Coordinates of C-alpha atoms and ligand atoms in Angstrom, one line a residue:
M76 CA 25.4 -31.9 22.3
D77 CA 23.6 -28.6 21.9
S78 CA 19.9 -29.4 21.6
E79 CA 19.5 -26.4 19.2
M80 CA 21.3 -28.4 16.6
L81 CA 18.8 -31.3 16.7
N82 CA 15.6 -31.6 14.7
R83 CA 13.2 -30.5 17.4
H84 CA 10.3 -32.2 15.7
Y85 CA 11.6 -35.6 16.9
S86 CA 10.7 -34.4 20.4
L87 CA 7.1 -34.1 19.3
L88 CA 6.8 -37.7 18.4
P89 CA 4.4 -39.9 20.4
E90 CA 6.1 -42.2 22.8
T91 CA 6.3 -45.8 21.6
Y92 CA 5.7 -46.9 25.1
L93 CA 2.6 -48.9 24.1
F94 CA 4.5 -51.7 22.5
S95 CA 7.3 -51.8 25.0
R96 CA 4.6 -51.9 27.8
I97 CA 3.0 -54.8 26.0
A98 CA 6.2 -56.7 25.8
Q99 CA 6.9 -56.1 29.6
K100 CA 3.4 -57.2 30.5
I101 CA 3.8 -60.5 28.5
A102 CA 7.2 -61.1 30.1
A103 CA 5.7 -60.5 33.6
Y104 CA 2.8 -62.8 32.9
R105 CA 5.1 -65.6 31.6
E106 CA 7.1 -65.4 34.8
R107 CA 3.9 -65.6 36.9
H108 CA 2.4 -68.5 34.8
P109 CA 5.3 -70.5 33.3
E110 CA 2.9 -73.4 32.8
R111 CA 0.5 -71.5 30.5
E112 CA 1.1 -71.1 26.8
V113 CA 0.6 -67.5 25.7
I114 CA -1.0 -67.2 22.3
R115 CA 0.0 -64.2 20.3
L116 CA -2.7 -62.8 18.1
G117 CA -1.1 -59.4 18.1
I118 CA 1.7 -60.0 15.6
G119 CA 1.7 -58.1 12.4
D120 CA 4.3 -60.3 10.9
V121 CA 3.9 -63.4 8.7
T122 CA 4.7 -66.8 10.1
R123 CA 4.6 -69.1 7.1
P124 CA 7.9 -69.7 5.1
L125 CA 8.6 -68.4 1.6
V126 CA 6.9 -70.5 -1.1
P127 CA 8.9 -73.0 -3.2
A128 CA 8.8 -70.9 -6.4
V129 CA 10.4 -67.9 -4.6
I130 CA 13.0 -70.1 -2.9
E131 CA 13.9 -71.7 -6.2
A132 CA 14.3 -68.3 -7.9
M133 CA 16.5 -67.1 -5.0
H134 CA 18.7 -70.2 -5.3
R135 CA 19.1 -69.7 -9.0
A136 CA 20.0 -66.0 -8.4
V137 CA 22.5 -67.0 -5.7
D138 CA 24.2 -69.3 -8.2
E139 CA 24.4 -66.5 -10.7
M140 CA 26.2 -64.4 -8.2
A141 CA 28.9 -67.1 -7.9
T142 CA 30.3 -66.8 -11.4
A143 CA 32.0 -63.8 -13.0
D144 CA 29.8 -63.9 -16.2
T145 CA 26.5 -63.6 -14.3
F146 CA 27.6 -61.8 -11.2
R147 CA 25.7 -58.5 -10.5
G148 CA 27.0 -55.5 -8.7
Y149 CA 24.9 -52.3 -8.2
G150 CA 21.6 -52.6 -10.1
P151 CA 19.4 -49.7 -11.3
E152 CA 18.1 -47.7 -8.3
Q153 CA 14.6 -48.0 -9.5
G154 CA 14.7 -51.8 -10.0
Y155 CA 15.7 -54.3 -12.6
D156 CA 13.6 -54.2 -15.8
F157 CA 12.6 -57.9 -15.4
L158 CA 10.9 -57.1 -12.1
R159 CA 9.3 -53.8 -13.2
E160 CA 8.0 -55.5 -16.3
A161 CA 6.6 -58.4 -14.2
I162 CA 4.9 -56.0 -11.9
A163 CA 3.4 -54.0 -14.8
A164 CA 2.1 -57.2 -16.3
G165 CA 1.1 -59.2 -13.3
E166 CA -0.2 -56.4 -11.1
Y167 CA -1.7 -53.9 -13.6
A168 CA -2.1 -55.2 -17.1
A169 CA -3.8 -58.2 -15.6
R170 CA -6.5 -55.8 -14.2
N171 CA -6.6 -53.8 -17.5
I172 CA -4.7 -51.0 -15.9
D173 CA -2.1 -49.3 -18.1
I174 CA 1.0 -48.8 -15.9
S175 CA 4.4 -48.9 -17.6
P176 CA 7.6 -50.1 -16.0
E177 CA 9.0 -46.5 -15.9
E178 CA 6.2 -45.6 -13.5
I179 CA 7.2 -48.4 -11.1
F180 CA 10.0 -47.9 -8.5
V181 CA 11.2 -51.0 -6.7
S182 CA 12.3 -50.6 -3.1
D183 CA 13.2 -52.5 0.0
G184 CA 9.9 -51.9 1.7
S185 CA 6.7 -49.9 1.8
K186 CA 7.4 -48.6 5.2
C187 CA 10.3 -46.5 4.0
D188 CA 8.5 -45.4 0.8
V189 CA 5.4 -44.3 2.7
A190 CA 7.6 -42.5 5.2
N191 CA 9.9 -40.9 2.6
I192 CA 7.4 -39.8 0.0
Q193 CA 6.5 -36.7 2.2
E194 CA 10.0 -35.3 1.5
L195 CA 8.8 -34.4 -2.0
F196 CA 6.3 -31.9 -0.5
S197 CA 6.5 -28.5 1.1
P198 CA 6.7 -28.5 4.9
D199 CA 3.5 -26.3 4.9
C200 CA 1.3 -28.9 3.2
R201 CA -1.6 -29.9 5.2
V202 CA -1.8 -33.7 5.7
A203 CA -4.9 -35.9 6.2
I204 CA -4.7 -39.4 7.7
P205 CA -7.3 -41.9 8.5
D206 CA -8.0 -42.4 12.2
P207 CA -7.1 -45.1 13.3
V208 CA -4.3 -46.1 10.9
Y209 CA -0.8 -47.5 10.5
P210 CA 1.3 -45.0 12.5
V211 CA 4.1 -44.4 10.0
Y212 CA 2.1 -41.8 7.9
L213 CA 1.7 -39.6 11.0
D214 CA 5.1 -40.1 12.5
S215 CA 7.0 -39.3 9.3
N216 CA 5.1 -36.0 9.0
V217 CA 5.7 -35.2 12.7
M218 CA 9.5 -35.7 12.0
A219 CA 9.3 -33.4 9.0
G220 CA 7.6 -30.7 11.1
R221 CA 4.3 -30.8 9.1
A222 CA 2.1 -32.0 11.9
G223 CA 2.1 -29.0 14.2
E224 CA 2.0 -29.3 18.0
P225 CA 0.7 -32.3 20.0
L226 CA -2.7 -31.7 21.6
A227 CA -4.0 -33.1 24.9
D228 CA -6.1 -35.7 23.2
G229 CA -3.2 -37.3 21.4
R230 CA -3.8 -35.5 18.1
Y231 CA -1.6 -32.9 16.3
S232 CA -2.7 -29.4 15.7
R233 CA -2.1 -29.3 11.9
V234 CA -3.1 -32.8 11.0
R235 CA -6.6 -33.6 9.6
Y236 CA -7.9 -36.8 11.1
M237 CA -10.4 -38.7 8.9
A238 CA -12.5 -40.7 11.3
C239 CA -13.1 -44.3 10.2
G240 CA -15.4 -46.0 12.6
A241 CA -18.5 -48.2 12.8
D242 CA -20.8 -45.1 12.4
N243 CA -19.5 -44.3 9.0
G244 CA -18.9 -47.8 7.9
F245 CA -15.1 -47.1 8.0
Q246 CA -15.5 -44.8 5.0
P247 CA -13.8 -41.4 5.6
E248 CA -15.3 -38.1 4.6
P249 CA -13.1 -35.9 2.4
P250 CA -10.9 -33.6 4.5
P251 CA -11.0 -29.8 4.3
P252 CA -10.2 -28.3 0.9
D253 CA -6.8 -26.8 1.9
T254 CA -5.5 -30.4 2.5
R255 CA -2.6 -31.3 0.1
L256 CA -1.7 -34.9 1.1
I257 CA -4.4 -37.5 1.7
Y258 CA -3.1 -40.9 3.0
L259 CA -5.4 -43.9 2.5
C260 CA -4.9 -47.5 3.4
S261 CA -7.1 -50.2 2.0
P262 CA -7.5 -53.0 3.0
N263 CA -6.8 -51.2 6.3
N264 CA -4.3 -51.8 9.0
P265 CA -5.6 -51.9 11.8
T266 CA -9.3 -52.1 11.1
G267 CA -9.2 -54.8 8.4
T268 CA -11.9 -53.0 6.5
V269 CA -11.9 -51.9 2.8
L270 CA -12.7 -48.6 1.1
T271 CA -15.6 -49.0 -1.3
R272 CA -15.5 -48.0 -4.9
A273 CA -17.9 -45.2 -4.2
T274 CA -15.7 -43.8 -1.4
L275 CA -12.6 -43.9 -3.6
E276 CA -14.4 -42.3 -6.6
K277 CA -15.5 -39.5 -4.3
L278 CA -12.0 -39.0 -2.8
V279 CA -10.3 -39.2 -6.2
A280 CA -12.7 -36.6 -7.7
Y281 CA -12.2 -34.4 -4.6
A282 CA -8.4 -34.7 -4.7
Q283 CA -8.4 -33.4 -8.3
E284 CA -10.8 -30.6 -7.4
I285 CA -8.7 -29.4 -4.5
H286 CA -5.3 -30.2 -6.1
A287 CA -4.4 -32.8 -3.4
V288 CA -2.3 -35.9 -3.8
I289 CA -3.6 -39.2 -2.6
L290 CA -1.0 -41.6 -1.1
F291 CA -2.7 -45.0 -1.4
D292 CA -1.2 -47.9 0.6
A293 CA -2.3 -51.2 -0.9
A294 CA 0.0 -53.4 1.3
Y295 CA -2.9 -55.9 1.8
A296 CA -4.5 -55.8 -1.6
D297 CA -3.9 -59.5 -2.2
Y298 CA -6.1 -60.4 0.8
I299 CA -9.1 -59.1 -1.0
R300 CA -11.5 -62.0 -1.6
D301 CA -14.0 -60.2 -3.9
D302 CA -12.9 -59.2 -7.4
A303 CA -15.5 -56.4 -7.4
L304 CA -13.6 -54.6 -4.7
I305 CA -10.8 -52.2 -5.6
H306 CA -7.3 -53.7 -5.6
S307 CA -5.6 -50.7 -7.0
I308 CA -6.5 -47.0 -6.8
Y309 CA -5.8 -46.8 -10.6
E310 CA -9.0 -48.8 -11.1
I311 CA -10.7 -45.4 -10.3
P312 CA -11.0 -43.0 -13.3
G313 CA -8.8 -40.0 -12.8
A314 CA -6.5 -41.6 -10.1
K315 CA -3.5 -41.5 -12.3
K316 CA -3.6 -37.7 -12.2
C317 CA -3.6 -37.5 -8.4
A318 CA -2.6 -40.8 -6.7
V319 CA 0.6 -42.5 -5.8
E320 CA 0.3 -46.2 -4.9
F321 CA 2.4 -48.3 -2.6
H322 CA 2.6 -52.1 -2.7
S323 CA 4.6 -54.5 -0.7
F324 CA 5.6 -58.2 -1.1
S325 CA 5.8 -58.4 2.7
K326 CA 2.3 -59.7 3.4
S327 CA 1.4 -60.8 -0.1
A328 CA 4.4 -63.2 -0.4
G329 CA 5.9 -63.4 3.1
F330 CA 8.8 -61.0 2.3
T331 CA 8.8 -59.2 5.7
G332 CA 12.4 -60.5 6.3
V333 CA 13.4 -60.5 2.6
R334 CA 12.4 -56.9 1.9
C335 CA 10.9 -55.9 -1.4
A336 CA 8.1 -53.5 -2.3
F337 CA 7.3 -51.0 -5.1
T338 CA 5.8 -47.5 -5.5
V339 CA 3.9 -46.3 -8.5
I340 CA 4.0 -42.7 -9.7
P341 CA 2.2 -42.3 -13.0
R342 CA 3.4 -40.3 -15.9
E343 CA 0.4 -38.0 -15.4
M344 CA 2.2 -36.8 -12.3
E345 CA 5.5 -36.3 -14.2
T346 CA 7.0 -33.7 -11.9
L347 CA 6.5 -35.9 -8.9
R348 CA 7.7 -39.0 -10.7
R349 CA 10.9 -37.2 -11.7
M350 CA 11.4 -35.9 -8.2
W351 CA 11.0 -39.4 -6.7
L352 CA 13.5 -40.8 -9.4
R353 CA 15.9 -38.0 -8.3
R354 CA 15.4 -38.8 -4.7
Q355 CA 15.9 -42.6 -5.1
T356 CA 18.9 -42.2 -7.3
T357 CA 20.5 -40.0 -4.7
K358 CA 19.5 -41.7 -1.5
F359 CA 18.9 -45.3 -2.4
N360 CA 21.1 -47.9 -4.1
G361 CA 18.5 -50.5 -5.2
V362 CA 17.3 -53.8 -3.9
S363 CA 19.5 -56.8 -4.2
Y364 CA 19.4 -58.8 -7.4
I365 CA 18.6 -62.0 -5.5
V366 CA 15.6 -60.4 -3.8
Q367 CA 14.3 -58.9 -7.0
R368 CA 14.5 -62.4 -8.7
A369 CA 12.6 -63.7 -5.7
A370 CA 9.9 -61.0 -6.1
A371 CA 9.6 -61.6 -9.9
A372 CA 8.9 -65.3 -9.1
V373 CA 5.8 -64.2 -7.2
Y374 CA 4.2 -63.4 -10.6
S375 CA 5.0 -66.8 -12.2
P376 CA 2.0 -69.2 -12.4
E377 CA 3.4 -71.4 -9.6
G378 CA 4.4 -68.3 -7.5
R379 CA 0.9 -67.0 -7.8
R380 CA -0.7 -70.3 -7.0
Q381 CA 1.5 -70.9 -4.0
T382 CA 1.3 -67.4 -2.5
R383 CA -2.5 -67.5 -2.9
A384 CA -2.6 -70.7 -1.0
V385 CA -0.7 -69.2 1.9
I386 CA -2.9 -66.1 2.0
R387 CA -6.0 -68.5 2.0
S388 CA -4.6 -70.2 5.0
Y389 CA -4.2 -66.9 6.9
M390 CA -7.7 -65.9 5.8
D391 CA -9.0 -69.2 7.3
N392 CA -7.6 -68.0 10.6
A393 CA -9.3 -64.6 10.0
A394 CA -12.6 -66.5 9.5
T395 CA -12.0 -68.5 12.7
I396 CA -11.4 -65.3 14.7
R397 CA -14.4 -63.5 13.2
S398 CA -16.9 -66.3 13.6
G399 CA -15.5 -67.3 17.0
L400 CA -16.0 -63.8 18.4
Q401 CA -19.4 -63.3 16.7
Q402 CA -20.7 -66.6 18.2
C403 CA -19.8 -65.2 21.6
G404 CA -22.0 -62.1 20.8
H405 CA -19.1 -59.7 20.1
T406 CA -19.1 -57.0 17.5
V407 CA -16.3 -57.4 15.0
F408 CA -15.2 -55.6 11.8
G409 CA -12.7 -56.5 9.1
G410 CA -11.1 -59.9 8.6
E411 CA -13.0 -60.6 5.4
H412 CA -10.5 -59.0 2.9
A413 CA -7.6 -58.4 5.3
P414 CA -5.6 -60.3 7.9
Y415 CA -6.9 -58.0 10.7
I416 CA -9.9 -58.3 12.9
W417 CA -11.1 -55.1 14.6
W418 CA -13.0 -56.1 17.8
Q419 CA -15.3 -53.5 19.2
L420 CA -15.1 -53.6 23.0
P421 CA -18.2 -53.2 25.2
S422 CA -18.7 -49.4 25.8
G423 CA -16.5 -47.9 28.4
I424 CA -13.7 -50.4 28.3
K425 CA -10.3 -48.9 27.4
S426 CA -8.4 -51.0 24.9
F427 CA -5.3 -51.2 27.2
D428 CA -7.4 -52.4 30.1
F429 CA -8.8 -55.0 27.9
F430 CA -5.3 -56.1 26.9
D431 CA -4.7 -56.9 30.6
R432 CA -8.0 -58.7 31.0
L433 CA -7.4 -60.9 27.9
L434 CA -3.9 -61.7 29.0
D435 CA -4.9 -62.5 32.6
K436 CA -8.0 -64.6 31.8
C437 CA -7.0 -66.3 28.5
A438 CA -3.3 -65.9 28.0
V439 CA -4.1 -64.4 24.6
V440 CA -2.3 -61.3 23.3
G441 CA -3.7 -58.7 20.9
T442 CA -3.1 -55.1 20.2
P443 CA -4.9 -52.3 21.9
G444 CA -6.7 -50.1 19.3
S445 CA -5.4 -46.9 20.9
G446 CA -1.9 -47.7 19.6
F447 CA -3.2 -46.8 16.1
G448 CA -4.6 -43.3 16.9
P449 CA -7.2 -41.8 19.2
G450 CA -10.0 -43.3 16.9
G451 CA -8.8 -46.7 17.9
E452 CA -9.7 -46.4 21.5
G453 CA -12.5 -48.9 22.4
F454 CA -11.2 -51.4 19.8
F455 CA -8.8 -54.3 19.9
R456 CA -6.8 -55.7 16.9
L457 CA -6.3 -59.4 16.4
T458 CA -4.3 -60.8 13.5
A459 CA -4.6 -63.8 11.3
F460 CA -0.9 -64.6 10.9
G461 CA -0.8 -67.1 13.7
D462 CA -0.8 -70.9 13.7
P463 CA -4.3 -72.3 12.9
G464 CA -4.4 -74.6 15.9
R465 CA -3.3 -71.9 18.3
T466 CA -5.7 -69.5 16.8
R467 CA -8.6 -71.9 17.4
E468 CA -7.4 -72.5 20.9
A469 CA -7.3 -68.7 21.5
L470 CA -10.9 -68.5 20.4
R471 CA -11.9 -71.4 22.7
R472 CA -10.4 -69.6 25.6
I473 CA -12.1 -66.3 24.7
A474 CA -15.4 -68.2 24.4
A475 CA -14.9 -69.7 27.9
M476 CA -14.1 -66.2 29.3
T477 CA -17.3 -64.9 27.7
E478 CA -19.6 -67.6 29.1
Ligands
PLP598 N1 1.9 -50.4 5.0 C1 1.1 -51.0 5.9 C2 -0.4 -50.6 6.0 C3 1.5 -52.0 6.8 O1 0.7 -52.5 7.7 C4 2.9 -52.4 6.7 C5 3.4 -53.4 7.6 O2 2.9 -53.8 8.6 C6 3.7 -51.7 5.8 C7 3.2 -50.8 5.0 C8 5.2 -52.0 5.7 O3 5.5 -52.9 4.7 P1 7.0 -53.3 4.4 O4 7.2 -54.5 5.1 O5 7.0 -53.4 2.9 O6 7.9 -52.2 4.8

């Protein structure tokens, strides 16, 4: 095949060798130490099953598909009304935010939505991303040719990196005024920290001033333990004029394998809303009826109660990890309103070297911070999705290593 015919921007993507190297190292360790149980605190996937309210709704929907009267074929690309109404009521009206079903687009995952949304914008738009962050925001813009050339330090020439570290309390400064797209993720993957109301007010006001669009990823909003913290960007005055919001049922209700999410584009951004509608009706054929019934059940009183209990159990793990590391004298961030704990390594230790050390000494696996951008170097991500007993055991081993 003639390479001229291929999208050359794909050749600019960072290698995904980090995660394959991790898998290789774990496999090699298991071969050397078959007697030792490896505890994985690196997984970004849920482990608990779907809650009963969701399962019951799925069963009912399956039965509906079995008879001609209630069988469903293609549904509306933007989602069934029953789910969009449940989201508008359960997610927004419940917080006194006025979002109507027409502003909500149901999809099969936030990953595709946050990756696809950039299609609506010109290839010249300057993009700002938090550093470190969920890599999809960057990679989707690299693929689209918006990121410029890769630099020696792992950054891209046209991307604005908004540093989020211990020195600024994980609160990014506004990017330069010619920025057009500002990605935000709160609670954050990988740092597990949250953006404050003051930061979001500043960024929303700034986005309006410079005519930028904020792309707000709220995949972990349900992990927030403090009602005073921002769950939706639309809690900030003016956000409806400049912000798109992404929500996923993956981590809030264990839908990583079921697949359901939604994106909100308010009427105040009507051109963009219509463009997304056009895009979705052209390129997407909707989420299955069974899955949408399952998602709607998350907003029922039992669904709410049951999913909250699962989240609480993950957050108990987060507390175990946080306090365990702190008791050993380590510096940690996050893990209070998110299932991620961001462990600051002693200065000079590279996150990948630390991965080796933790595996060798404790048979515990985490994720090197450098996998989430240059700003992640020197940090290590642990996740709260594991089994409680094994999570406690991992912390016992880490404490023994530290002694
Ligand atoms: N956004 C963030 C910040 C994530 O961490 C993830 C998954 O890990 C996603 C989006 C993807 O969500 P989904 O499973 O809905 O595609």
